[in-house]
Structures are given as C-alpha cells and as structure tokens.
mmCIF file of C-alpha atoms and ligand atoms in Angstrom:
data_model
loop_
_atom_site.group_PDB
_atom_site.id
_atom_site.type_symbol
_atom_site.label_atom_id
_atom_site.label_comp_id
_atom_site.label_asym_id
_atom_site.label_seq_id
_atom_site.Cartn_x
_atom_site.Cartn_y
_atom_site.Cartn_z
ATOM 1 C CA MET A 1 131.689 100.098 88.984
ATOM 2 C CA ILE A 2 129.585 96.844 89.776
ATOM 3 C CA VAL A 3 128.600 97.290 93.475
ATOM 4 C CA PRO A 4 128.152 93.437 94.849
ATOM 5 C CA LEU A 5 124.768 92.661 95.992
ATOM 6 C CA GLU A 6 124.583 91.240 99.469
ATOM 7 C CA LEU A 7 121.247 89.596 101.313
ATOM 8 C CA ARG A 8 120.809 90.644 104.921
ATOM 9 C CA ALA A 9 117.887 90.465 107.756
ATOM 10 C CA ILE A 10 116.440 93.649 108.850
ATOM 11 C CA SER A 11 115.074 94.476 112.012
ATOM 12 C CA VAL A 12 111.311 95.392 112.103
ATOM 13 C CA ASP A 13 112.490 97.327 115.262
ATOM 14 C CA ASP A 14 114.826 99.294 113.132
ATOM 15 C CA PRO A 15 113.447 102.523 112.530
ATOM 16 C CA SER A 16 116.270 103.817 109.477
ATOM 17 C CA ALA A 17 115.811 99.982 107.932
ATOM 18 C CA LEU A 18 112.039 100.155 107.945
ATOM 19 C CA ARG A 19 112.252 103.635 106.429
ATOM 20 C CA ALA A 20 114.477 101.853 103.640
ATOM 21 C CA VAL A 21 111.831 99.412 103.211
ATOM 22 C CA TYR A 22 109.025 101.747 102.658
ATOM 23 C CA ARG A 23 110.688 103.366 100.035
ATOM 24 C CA VAL A 24 111.093 99.955 97.825
ATOM 25 C CA GLU A 25 107.984 99.098 98.606
ATOM 26 C CA CYS A 26 106.351 102.283 97.377
ATOM 27 C CA ALA A 27 108.858 102.397 94.457
ATOM 28 C CA ALA A 28 108.473 98.730 93.520
ATOM 29 C CA THR A 29 104.596 98.680 93.771
ATOM 30 C CA VAL A 30 103.939 102.140 92.349
ATOM 31 C CA HIS A 31 105.703 100.720 89.281
ATOM 32 C CA ALA A 32 103.557 97.789 89.301
ATOM 33 C CA ARG A 33 100.207 99.274 90.042
ATOM 34 C CA PRO A 34 99.971 102.841 88.440
ATOM 35 C CA GLY A 35 97.426 105.029 90.724
ATOM 36 C CA TRP A 36 98.236 103.290 94.005
ATOM 37 C CA VAL A 37 98.250 105.015 97.079
ATOM 38 C CA PRO A 38 100.224 103.876 99.900
ATOM 39 C CA LEU A 39 99.677 104.087 103.489
ATOM 40 C CA ASP A 40 101.725 106.733 105.288
ATOM 41 C CA GLU A 41 105.208 105.787 106.353
ATOM 42 C CA ALA A 42 103.918 105.726 110.069
ATOM 43 C CA ALA A 43 101.265 103.895 109.212
ATOM 44 C CA ARG A 44 102.796 101.056 107.293
ATOM 45 C CA ALA A 45 105.876 100.859 110.116
ATOM 46 C CA ALA A 46 102.784 99.963 112.993
ATOM 47 C CA VAL A 47 101.766 96.992 110.725
ATOM 48 C CA TRP A 48 105.252 95.646 110.957
ATOM 49 C CA GLN A 49 105.629 96.119 114.566
ATOM 50 C CA ALA A 50 101.831 95.215 115.729
ATOM 51 C CA ASP A 51 101.276 93.091 118.486
ATOM 52 C CA ASN A 52 98.741 91.139 116.793
ATOM 53 C CA GLY A 53 99.341 87.583 116.515
ATOM 54 C CA TRP A 54 101.392 88.311 113.295
ATOM 55 C CA SER A 55 105.509 87.845 113.156
ATOM 56 C CA HIS A 56 107.327 89.073 110.049
ATOM 57 C CA GLN A 57 110.640 88.257 109.202
ATOM 58 C CA LEU A 58 112.528 90.824 106.780
ATOM 59 C CA VAL A 59 115.607 90.164 104.513
ATOM 60 C CA GLY A 60 116.814 93.020 102.334
ATOM 61 C CA ALA A 61 119.170 93.127 98.971
ATOM 62 C CA PHE A 62 121.607 95.367 99.876
ATOM 63 C CA GLU A 63 124.261 97.408 97.069
ATOM 64 C CA GLY A 64 126.653 98.672 100.075
ATOM 65 C CA ASP A 65 124.200 100.426 102.236
ATOM 66 C CA ASP A 66 122.052 100.937 99.698
ATOM 67 C CA LEU A 67 118.384 98.665 99.910
ATOM 68 C CA VAL A 68 117.441 98.201 96.548
ATOM 69 C CA GLY A 69 114.860 95.258 97.245
ATOM 70 C CA PHE A 70 113.428 93.404 100.216
ATOM 71 C CA ALA A 71 111.138 90.346 101.015
ATOM 72 C CA SER A 72 109.083 89.428 104.029
ATOM 73 C CA SER A 73 107.632 86.323 105.221
ATOM 74 C CA SER A 74 104.882 86.674 107.716
ATOM 75 C CA THR A 75 103.143 84.021 109.794
ATOM 76 C CA ALA A 76 99.990 84.767 111.861
ATOM 77 C CA ASP A 77 99.667 82.562 115.349
ATOM 78 C CA ASP A 78 96.385 81.141 113.979
ATOM 79 C CA THR A 79 97.862 79.894 110.630
ATOM 80 C CA PRO A 80 101.107 78.401 111.828
ATOM 81 C CA ASP A 81 101.252 76.104 108.658
ATOM 82 C CA THR A 82 101.150 79.170 105.986
ATOM 83 C CA ALA A 83 103.816 81.856 105.634
ATOM 84 C CA TRP A 84 102.941 84.735 103.480
ATOM 85 C CA VAL A 85 106.018 86.077 100.997
ATOM 86 C CA ASP A 86 106.300 89.115 99.681
ATOM 87 C CA VAL A 87 108.999 90.372 97.645
ATOM 88 C CA CYS A 88 109.879 93.963 96.050
ATOM 89 C CA VAL A 89 112.545 94.976 93.987
ATOM 90 C CA LEU A 90 113.181 99.052 92.896
ATOM 91 C CA PRO A 91 112.344 99.298 89.180
ATOM 92 C CA THR A 92 115.945 100.290 88.266
ATOM 93 C CA HIS A 93 117.034 96.929 89.623
ATOM 94 C CA GLN A 94 114.465 94.416 88.569
ATOM 95 C CA ARG A 95 114.951 91.397 85.799
ATOM 96 C CA ARG A 96 118.180 90.561 87.241
ATOM 97 C CA GLY A 97 117.463 87.568 89.287
ATOM 98 C CA THR A 98 117.426 89.647 92.620
ATOM 99 C CA GLY A 99 113.664 89.191 93.311
ATOM 100 C CA THR A 100 114.367 85.525 92.617
ATOM 101 C CA ARG A 101 117.103 85.404 95.373
ATOM 102 C CA LEU A 102 115.065 87.265 97.797
ATOM 103 C CA ALA A 103 112.188 84.793 97.544
ATOM 104 C CA ARG A 104 114.206 82.345 98.498
ATOM 105 C CA ALA A 105 115.885 83.556 101.318
ATOM 106 C CA ALA A 106 112.536 84.798 102.883
ATOM 107 C CA GLU A 107 111.648 80.944 102.188
ATOM 108 C CA GLU A 108 114.284 79.745 104.508
ATOM 109 C CA ALA A 109 113.363 82.293 107.122
ATOM 110 C CA VAL A 110 110.320 80.966 108.034
ATOM 111 C CA PRO A 111 109.386 78.925 111.420
ATOM 112 C CA ALA A 112 109.860 75.273 111.440
ATOM 113 C CA ARG A 113 106.285 74.793 111.536
ATOM 114 C CA VAL A 114 105.673 76.150 108.241
ATOM 115 C CA GLU A 115 104.072 73.469 105.817
ATOM 116 C CA ARG A 116 103.257 75.705 102.533
ATOM 117 C CA TYR A 117 103.824 79.510 101.525
ATOM 118 C CA VAL A 118 101.120 81.764 100.042
ATOM 119 C CA ALA A 119 102.221 84.892 98.076
ATOM 120 C CA SER A 120 99.768 87.588 96.435
ATOM 121 C CA ALA A 121 100.471 90.175 93.704
ATOM 122 C CA TYR A 122 98.016 92.747 92.010
ATOM 123 C CA LEU A 123 98.858 94.053 88.523
ATOM 124 C CA PRO A 124 96.478 96.295 86.201
ATOM 125 C CA THR A 125 95.574 92.985 84.047
ATOM 126 C CA ALA A 126 94.756 89.536 83.816
ATOM 127 C CA THR A 127 97.465 89.478 81.032
ATOM 128 C CA GLU A 128 100.222 90.854 83.096
ATOM 129 C CA ILE A 129 99.273 88.480 85.796
ATOM 130 C CA ASP A 130 99.820 85.419 83.348
ATOM 131 C CA ALA A 131 103.280 86.739 82.823
ATOM 132 C CA LEU A 132 103.821 86.961 86.282
ATOM 133 C CA VAL A 133 102.832 83.945 87.045
ATOM 134 C CA GLU A 134 104.531 82.425 84.394
ATOM 135 C CA ARG A 135 108.102 84.166 84.303
ATOM 136 C CA PHE A 136 108.835 85.150 88.019
ATOM 137 C CA ALA A 137 106.386 82.719 90.422
ATOM 138 C CA GLY A 138 106.066 79.719 88.675
ATOM 139 C CA PRO A 139 110.017 79.123 87.856
ATOM 140 C CA LEU A 140 110.442 79.495 92.102
ATOM 141 C CA GLY A 141 107.968 76.647 92.347
ATOM 142 C CA TYR A 142 104.476 78.449 92.846
ATOM 143 C CA ALA A 143 101.303 77.362 91.497
ATOM 144 C CA ARG A 144 98.172 79.552 91.098
ATOM 145 C CA ALA A 145 95.663 79.106 93.876
ATOM 146 C CA THR A 146 93.019 81.293 92.619
ATOM 147 C CA THR A 147 92.746 84.605 91.187
ATOM 148 C CA GLU A 148 90.270 87.536 92.378
ATOM 149 C CA THR A 149 89.199 90.321 90.550
ATOM 150 C CA VAL A 150 89.706 94.186 92.344
ATOM 151 C CA VAL A 151 86.770 96.704 92.133
ATOM 152 C CA GLU A 152 86.033 100.011 93.050
ATOM 153 C CA LEU A 153 82.993 102.559 94.014
ATOM 154 C CA ASP A 154 82.972 105.870 93.667
ATOM 155 C CA LEU A 155 80.886 107.133 96.511
ATOM 156 C CA ALA A 156 80.089 110.656 94.367
ATOM 157 C CA THR A 157 78.140 108.788 92.330
ATOM 158 C CA ALA A 158 77.092 105.639 93.906
ATOM 159 C CA GLU A 159 73.299 105.653 94.216
ATOM 160 C CA LEU A 160 72.526 103.531 97.274
ATOM 161 C CA ALA A 161 69.569 103.037 98.634
ATOM 162 C CA PRO A 162 69.052 101.192 102.211
ATOM 163 C CA VAL A 163 67.491 97.755 101.989
ATOM 164 C CA VAL A 164 64.626 96.334 103.508
ATOM 165 C CA VAL A 165 65.188 93.533 105.633
ATOM 166 C CA PRO A 166 63.053 90.687 106.925
ATOM 167 C CA ALA A 167 60.944 91.382 110.315
ATOM 168 C CA GLY A 168 62.644 90.318 112.985
ATOM 169 C CA THR A 169 66.089 91.663 111.965
ATOM 170 C CA THR A 170 67.944 95.064 112.565
ATOM 171 C CA VAL A 171 70.771 96.255 110.728
ATOM 172 C CA SER A 172 72.842 98.995 112.731
ATOM 173 C CA THR A 173 76.423 100.305 111.815
ATOM 174 C CA HIS A 174 79.351 101.123 114.438
ATOM 175 C CA LEU A 175 82.534 103.238 113.611
ATOM 176 C CA GLY A 176 85.135 102.288 115.986
ATOM 177 C CA GLY A 177 83.960 98.708 117.227
ATOM 178 C CA VAL A 178 80.728 96.955 117.145
ATOM 179 C CA PRO A 179 79.198 97.310 121.211
ATOM 180 C CA ALA A 180 81.225 95.151 123.425
ATOM 181 C CA HIS A 181 78.587 92.395 123.801
ATOM 182 C CA LEU A 182 78.567 91.582 120.388
ATOM 183 C CA ARG A 183 82.430 91.198 119.511
ATOM 184 C CA ALA A 184 82.841 87.560 120.439
ATOM 185 C CA GLN A 185 79.970 86.691 117.939
ATOM 186 C CA VAL A 186 81.510 89.241 114.987
ATOM 187 C CA GLY A 187 85.015 87.627 115.838
ATOM 188 C CA VAL A 188 83.479 84.239 114.755
ATOM 189 C CA ILE A 189 81.648 85.520 111.620
ATOM 190 C CA LYS A 190 85.208 87.286 110.545
ATOM 191 C CA GLY A 191 86.833 83.741 110.990
ATOM 192 C CA LEU A 192 84.390 82.074 108.925
ATOM 193 C CA VAL A 193 85.059 84.535 105.608
ATOM 194 C CA ASP A 194 88.129 82.870 104.381
ATOM 195 C CA ALA A 195 86.959 79.584 104.976
ATOM 196 C CA GLU A 196 83.274 80.026 103.840
ATOM 197 C CA ALA A 197 84.250 82.390 100.630
ATOM 198 C CA PRO A 198 85.452 80.602 97.230
ATOM 199 C CA HIS A 199 89.659 80.660 97.471
ATOM 200 C CA GLY A 200 90.614 78.072 94.951
ATOM 201 C CA GLU A 201 93.035 75.505 96.185
ATOM 202 C CA LEU A 202 93.933 77.824 99.256
ATOM 203 C CA GLY A 203 91.501 75.766 101.867
ATOM 204 C CA TRP A 204 91.165 78.298 104.183
ATOM 205 C CA GLU A 205 89.925 76.899 107.873
ATOM 206 C CA PRO A 206 87.708 78.925 110.388
ATOM 207 C CA THR A 207 90.160 80.975 112.609
ATOM 208 C CA PRO A 208 87.586 82.703 114.961
ATOM 209 C CA VAL A 209 88.681 86.049 115.689
ATOM 210 C CA SER A 210 89.007 86.808 119.845
ATOM 211 C CA VAL A 211 87.441 90.065 121.567
ATOM 212 C CA GLU A 212 91.049 90.416 122.431
ATOM 213 C CA ASP A 213 92.374 90.085 119.326
ATOM 214 C CA TYR A 214 89.409 91.965 117.503
ATOM 215 C CA GLU A 215 90.044 94.917 120.132
ATOM 216 C CA ARG A 216 93.872 94.477 119.020
ATOM 217 C CA GLU A 217 92.640 94.769 115.609
ATOM 218 C CA LEU A 218 90.965 98.484 116.523
ATOM 219 C CA ALA A 219 93.767 99.855 118.110
ATOM 220 C CA LEU A 220 96.046 99.193 115.061
ATOM 221 C CA TRP A 221 93.421 101.014 113.089
ATOM 222 C CA ARG A 222 93.002 103.739 115.214
ATOM 223 C CA ALA A 223 97.387 104.001 115.633
ATOM 224 C CA GLN A 224 97.201 104.386 111.920
ATOM 225 C CA GLY A 225 94.864 106.860 111.780
ATOM 226 C CA ARG A 226 92.039 104.688 110.071
ATOM 227 C CA THR A 227 88.608 104.178 111.107
ATOM 228 C CA SER A 228 86.670 100.982 111.298
ATOM 229 C CA VAL A 229 82.934 101.207 110.062
ATOM 230 C CA GLU A 230 80.941 97.883 110.704
ATOM 231 C CA SER A 231 77.238 97.517 109.857
ATOM 232 C CA ILE A 232 75.914 94.318 111.236
ATOM 233 C CA ALA A 233 72.269 92.686 110.961
ATOM 234 C CA VAL A 234 71.232 91.091 114.551
ATOM 235 C CA THR A 235 68.106 89.046 114.982
ATOM 236 C CA ASP A 236 65.462 89.521 117.954
ATOM 237 C CA ASP A 237 66.809 87.030 119.250
ATOM 238 C CA GLY A 238 70.743 88.710 119.663
ATOM 239 C CA VAL A 239 72.464 86.370 116.997
ATOM 240 C CA VAL A 240 74.494 88.559 114.783
ATOM 241 C CA ALA A 241 73.110 87.050 111.396
ATOM 242 C CA ALA A 242 75.461 89.348 108.768
ATOM 243 C CA TRP A 243 78.274 91.629 109.404
ATOM 244 C CA THR A 244 80.492 93.725 107.259
ATOM 245 C CA CYS A 245 83.517 96.200 107.360
ATOM 246 C CA VAL A 246 85.151 99.026 105.769
ATOM 247 C CA VAL A 247 88.355 100.928 107.092
ATOM 248 C CA VAL A 248 88.403 104.278 106.290
ATOM 249 C CA GLY A 249 91.966 106.108 106.134
ATOM 250 C CA ALA A 250 92.842 109.860 106.829
ATOM 251 C CA ASP A 251 93.715 110.515 103.031
ATOM 252 C CA PRO A 252 90.961 110.638 100.951
ATOM 253 C CA ALA A 253 93.141 110.019 97.887
ATOM 254 C CA ARG A 254 93.731 106.221 99.303
ATOM 255 C CA PRO A 255 90.666 104.178 98.859
ATOM 256 C CA ALA A 256 88.717 103.017 101.540
ATOM 257 C CA HIS A 257 88.748 98.967 101.588
ATOM 258 C CA VAL A 258 86.438 96.101 102.866
ATOM 259 C CA GLU A 259 87.836 93.824 105.006
ATOM 260 C CA GLY A 260 85.146 91.187 104.377
ATOM 261 C CA THR A 261 81.510 90.576 104.393
ATOM 262 C CA LEU A 262 79.636 87.357 105.749
ATOM 263 C CA VAL A 263 76.057 86.241 106.187
ATOM 264 C CA LEU A 264 75.637 83.011 108.265
ATOM 265 C CA THR A 265 74.372 79.952 106.510
ATOM 266 C CA ALA A 266 71.426 79.690 108.524
ATOM 267 C CA HIS A 267 70.174 83.034 107.511
ATOM 268 C CA ARG A 268 71.401 83.232 103.810
ATOM 269 C CA GLY A 269 69.012 84.033 101.011
ATOM 270 C CA ALA A 270 67.159 87.105 102.931
ATOM 271 C CA GLY A 271 69.137 90.091 101.495
ATOM 272 C CA LEU A 272 71.175 90.522 104.578
ATOM 273 C CA GLY A 273 74.551 90.691 102.531
ATOM 274 C CA ARG A 274 73.279 93.746 100.464
ATOM 275 C CA ALA A 275 71.622 95.056 103.412
ATOM 276 C CA VAL A 276 74.666 95.240 105.772
ATOM 277 C CA LYS A 277 77.003 96.457 102.475
ATOM 278 C CA VAL A 278 74.719 99.504 101.565
ATOM 279 C CA ALA A 279 74.356 100.459 105.166
ATOM 280 C CA SER A 280 78.384 100.513 105.451
ATOM 281 C CA LEU A 281 78.740 102.333 102.471
ATOM 282 C CA LEU A 282 75.867 105.117 103.357
ATOM 283 C CA ALA A 283 77.748 105.549 106.485
ATOM 284 C CA VAL A 284 81.046 105.556 104.548
ATOM 285 C CA GLN A 285 79.552 108.260 102.457
ATOM 286 C CA ALA A 286 78.242 110.451 105.413
ATOM 287 C CA HIS A 287 81.584 110.204 107.098
ATOM 288 C CA GLY A 288 83.191 112.142 104.634
ATOM 289 C CA GLU A 289 86.412 111.118 104.806
ATOM 290 C CA ALA A 290 86.639 108.404 101.621
ATOM 291 C CA VAL A 291 86.140 109.108 97.783
ATOM 292 C CA ARG A 292 86.290 105.593 96.642
ATOM 293 C CA VAL A 293 85.592 102.327 97.881
ATOM 294 C CA ARG A 294 87.432 99.385 96.995
ATOM 295 C CA THR A 295 87.019 95.354 97.813
ATOM 296 C CA SER A 296 88.617 92.512 95.858
ATOM 297 C CA SER A 297 85.989 88.992 95.460
ATOM 298 C CA ASP A 298 87.372 85.531 94.233
ATOM 299 C CA ASP A 299 86.229 85.299 90.372
ATOM 300 C CA ALA A 300 84.537 81.893 91.659
ATOM 301 C CA ASN A 301 82.151 84.542 93.863
ATOM 302 C CA VAL A 302 79.798 84.712 92.093
ATOM 303 C CA TRP A 303 77.267 85.910 95.123
ATOM 304 C CA MET A 304 79.493 88.607 96.246
ATOM 305 C CA ARG A 305 80.480 89.716 92.589
ATOM 306 C CA ALA A 306 76.482 89.972 91.737
ATOM 307 C CA ILE A 307 75.982 92.282 94.958
ATOM 308 C CA ASN A 308 78.884 94.119 93.940
ATOM 309 C CA ASP A 309 78.143 94.620 90.632
ATOM 310 C CA ASP A 310 74.852 95.840 91.098
ATOM 311 C CA LEU A 311 76.132 98.524 93.703
ATOM 312 C CA GLY A 312 78.065 99.962 90.823
ATOM 313 C CA PHE A 313 81.770 98.858 91.961
ATOM 314 C CA ALA A 314 83.886 98.273 88.682
ATOM 315 C CA PRO A 315 86.752 96.211 87.985
ATOM 316 C CA VAL A 316 90.501 98.359 88.410
ATOM 317 C CA GLU A 317 92.791 95.234 89.124
ATOM 318 C CA SER A 318 93.341 91.813 88.889
ATOM 319 C CA GLU A 319 94.955 89.756 91.887
ATOM 320 C CA VAL A 320 96.446 86.109 91.854
ATOM 321 C CA LEU A 321 96.930 84.114 94.792
ATOM 322 C CA VAL A 322 100.014 81.768 94.336
ATOM 323 C CA GLN A 323 100.855 78.558 96.967
ATOM 324 C CA LYS A 324 103.797 76.399 97.189
ATOM 325 C CA VAL A 325 104.062 73.201 99.475
ATOM 326 C CA ARG A 326 107.049 73.501 101.979
ATOM 327 C CA ARG A 327 109.643 70.575 100.858
ATOM 328 C CA GLY A 328 113.422 69.918 101.926
ATOM 329 C CA PRO A 329 115.774 69.323 104.668
ATOM 330 C CA SER A 330 115.381 72.943 106.507
ATOM 331 C CA ARG A 331 111.676 71.479 107.502
ATOM 332 C CA ALA A 332 111.578 70.148 110.799
HETATM 333 C C1 LIG B 1 107.976 90.888 91.166
HETATM 334 C C2 LIG B 1 109.248 91.146 91.565
HETATM 335 C C3 LIG B 1 109.691 91.062 92.857
HETATM 336 C C4 LIG B 1 110.434 90.637 90.505
HETATM 337 O O1 LIG B 1 112.030 91.069 90.919
HETATM 338 P P1 LIG B 1 113.099 90.901 90.085
HETATM 339 O O2 LIG B 1 114.027 91.299 90.636
HETATM 340 O O3 LIG B 1 112.556 91.378 88.554
HETATM 341 O O4 LIG B 1 112.896 89.400 89.775
HETATM 342 P P2 LIG B 1 113.765 88.155 88.626
HETATM 343 O O5 LIG B 1 114.899 89.353 88.319
HETATM 344 O O6 LIG B 1 114.331 87.358 89.905
HETATM 345 O O7 LIG B 1 112.849 87.548 87.886
HETATM 346 C C5 LIG B 1 112.896 86.098 87.583
HETATM 347 C C6 LIG B 1 112.242 86.231 86.442
HETATM 348 O O8 LIG B 1 110.779 86.751 86.474
HETATM 349 C C7 LIG B 1 110.428 87.686 85.530
HETATM 350 N N1 LIG B 1 109.676 88.403 86.154
HETATM 351 C C8 LIG B 1 109.840 89.563 86.646
HETATM 352 N N2 LIG B 1 108.744 90.483 87.256
HETATM 353 C C9 LIG B 1 108.048 89.901 86.314
HETATM 354 C C10 LIG B 1 106.702 90.499 85.769
HETATM 355 N N3 LIG B 1 106.028 91.711 86.997
HETATM 356 N N4 LIG B 1 106.204 90.052 84.818
HETATM 357 C C11 LIG B 1 106.693 89.142 84.324
HETATM 358 N N5 LIG B 1 107.748 88.568 84.409
HETATM 359 C C12 LIG B 1 108.591 88.806 85.445
HETATM 360 C C13 LIG B 1 111.827 88.051 85.216
HETATM 361 O O9 LIG B 1 112.104 88.480 83.596
HETATM 362 C C14 LIG B 1 112.730 87.147 85.024
HETATM 363 O O10 LIG B 1 112.369 86.221 84.005
HETATM 364 P P3 LIG B 1 113.766 85.660 82.928
HETATM 365 O O11 LIG B 1 114.565 85.292 84.037
HETATM 366 O O12 LIG B 1 113.115 85.214 81.789
HETATM 367 O O13 LIG B 1 114.173 86.995 82.531
HETATM 368 C C15 LIG B 1 109.489 92.944 91.214
HETATM 369 O O14 LIG B 1 108.861 93.137 89.818
HETATM 370 C C16 LIG B 1 108.234 93.790 91.799
HETATM 371 O O15 LIG B 1 108.879 94.309 93.067
HETATM 372 N N6 LIG B 1 107.192 93.967 91.553
HETATM 373 C C17 LIG B 1 106.305 94.841 92.409
HETATM 374 C C18 LIG B 1 105.594 93.920 94.110
HETATM 375 C C19 LIG B 1 105.001 92.296 93.742
HETATM 376 O O16 LIG B 1 104.251 92.233 92.854
HETATM 377 N N7 LIG B 1 105.121 91.440 94.176
HETATM 378 C C20 LIG B 1 105.076 90.119 94.117
HETATM 379 C C21 LIG B 1 105.520 89.128 93.603
HETATM 380 S S1 LIG B 1 104.795 87.449 93.836
#
C-alpha cells in the first residue's frame, strides 16, 4: 500500500520530532558524504534551539507518523535578507520529488523581509556537485554562487613549526575565549571574514559580532562539549591584527573545524595569517582531542589555499553554494 506523503511544520521545541529530524539528517548526510561523522544528538539539538540570533523553521515530510525528509530555512538577525535553506531526504525515499516539495515549503516559511535563498551542499567530487546543481538545485531556480574545496590536515603526521612574526607583534592562543578586553576587536574581525574572503556571487557585507554574541557562541560550544582554540596576533599598541579559530569536539572521529581566519588589510603580507594558523594547530595538537582538522576555502581564495596547501591540508570534498532571488506575491 502506498502511504500518502504529507508536509507538516515541525517545532524545534519538540524533542521527539527533533530526534526524528536528527535521524533523517544523519542518514541522508552519511549517504551523500561517506565517512561523515555527525555531532552527537544533544549537540545538534542545541544548534536548533540556541538563543544566538538565528531562527529556524522546519518542515517535515511524513508517511503517516514516520518522518522521511525535512527541510529547514534559517535566518540570522545580522543578515535578515538571507534565508539558508537545507533539505534532507532518507536515502530510501530519494528521487521521488520529495526533496523538491520540501525545498519549496521551506522557502514559503521564511519571514517577509527575506530577499534571497542560499543553500550549500557537500559531496565527495566536483562531478557529483555538478549533477546536484543541474538536476536538483537548478530546476528549483537556484544558480551556483561559488564553489569551495574542503581540505583536511592529519595532525598525527603534520609537521608544524612556529612562525617568526615581525617585531612589535605577539601571537597568543586562547582556549574557551580570548581575554575579555580583546573580544570587541575579535568580534569585528570575525564579522569581516565572509565580507573580505572571496565568495563568488554571494556579496556578504561586514557583520561585526557583538561581545554578547561572541560570548553566546562560546556558551553554545561549551554546552556541546566543544572547545574553541583561538590564536591572535596583537601589536604592541593593542591592535588585534590577525585571528583564527579552530573548534575541537569531544569525539576524535569527527574532525575539528576551522571557523575562520583573517588578517586586517593594513597588516597583510607579513606572514601573520600563517603565524596564527600554525599557532592554533599546534595548540589543537597539544590539546590532544582531535586527530584531524577540516577547513574549506573558496576556490578563488588563492592566499588561504596556499597557506593550507603548504601546511599539508589535502582535499577531501567539494562544496557548492547556490542562491536564488526571492520573487512573487508572498513577499511583503
Ligand atoms: C538533495 C536531496 C535533498 C534531494 O532529495 P530528493 O527527494 O531525492 O529530491 P527530488 O526527488 O525532488 O529530486 C529532484 C531531481 O533532482 C535529482 N537529484 C536529487 N538528488 C540528486 C543528487 N544528489 N545528484 C544528482 N541529482 C539529484 C533527482 O534525480 C531528480 O531529478 P529527475 O527529476 O531528473 O529524476 C537528497 O539527495 C539529500 O537528502 N541529500 C543529502 C543532503 C543534501 O545534500 N542537501 C543539500 C541539498 S542543496
């Protein structure tokens, strides 16, 4: 008997619904990305429920009471014009039009002020990415905005030597947050990463992170059992000239990941990017929880890629970012 498929909203405050969402997300993602290791269930639920300036709408595809797919649309207070759309369908239920229906339902659930939809997907090869864009995202109206390559460093074999920095600059590394008096400056730098790194057609503006939001993010990572490892280069007159952050989780099977790296324009060309990156990786090695570190850079970001290649990071996956302008009568 064929059970009809029904789309229904899901509340992020409903624990049993979130459990089903987690199961579908893990099954779909492991199928698409062999070897991918999920966050544990509580840590993943914490992301959906965090009070961190993001709001999430979830819609599920149900066969009776069974969830077979879901889509989410997420908007952040500091980029209210953009909704991030994500779709996952159980491998046993793919290629029946469910992902397409879910994506459309997620688009309809966004706040009126949203002007564009953005989505990202990770797959082992660029060829699989091309097929996904051509056959799934393209017919939904999305166009490729940029591509990134995901790279990993094996910490057991990485040979990392501290980098000598110019006189008048000091590199330091901090677990669980930089000193309080530097958080506002680090927040400004974090807000520049997306705006200043190449991102194809996405056109991000600077979005400074307030001290309060910086601390809310630290609190979320702590609640998830994760540790942030931040390295900064500070000049003698107190300017944070460079920053990077690696987040290390409790499960060594899951790679630690680089949140971002940025050197302020006036301080570029002096090796500070490499210096903070090496300092953070040495601290992650010493911390002992992570076996691998993962990061991704836009394919046009020759500077970051050169540093990563040189440190021994090797490609593991491709990522595509697609976007679609919001049109139609539903927009206020
Ligand atoms: C991407 C995903 C949500 C598609 O779900 P789905 O229910 O199979 O989607 P649909 O059945 O609506 O697919 C519509 C079309 O896209 C094609 N398609 C779906 N996934 C594809 C993929 N990974 N590669 C190539 N084509 C794909 C389908 O074959 C179908 O094409 P057809 O009409 O020519 O047969 C599902 O594969 C999934 O959960 N992937 C893992 C999570 C992910 O990558 N999400 C990001 C999406 S941007």
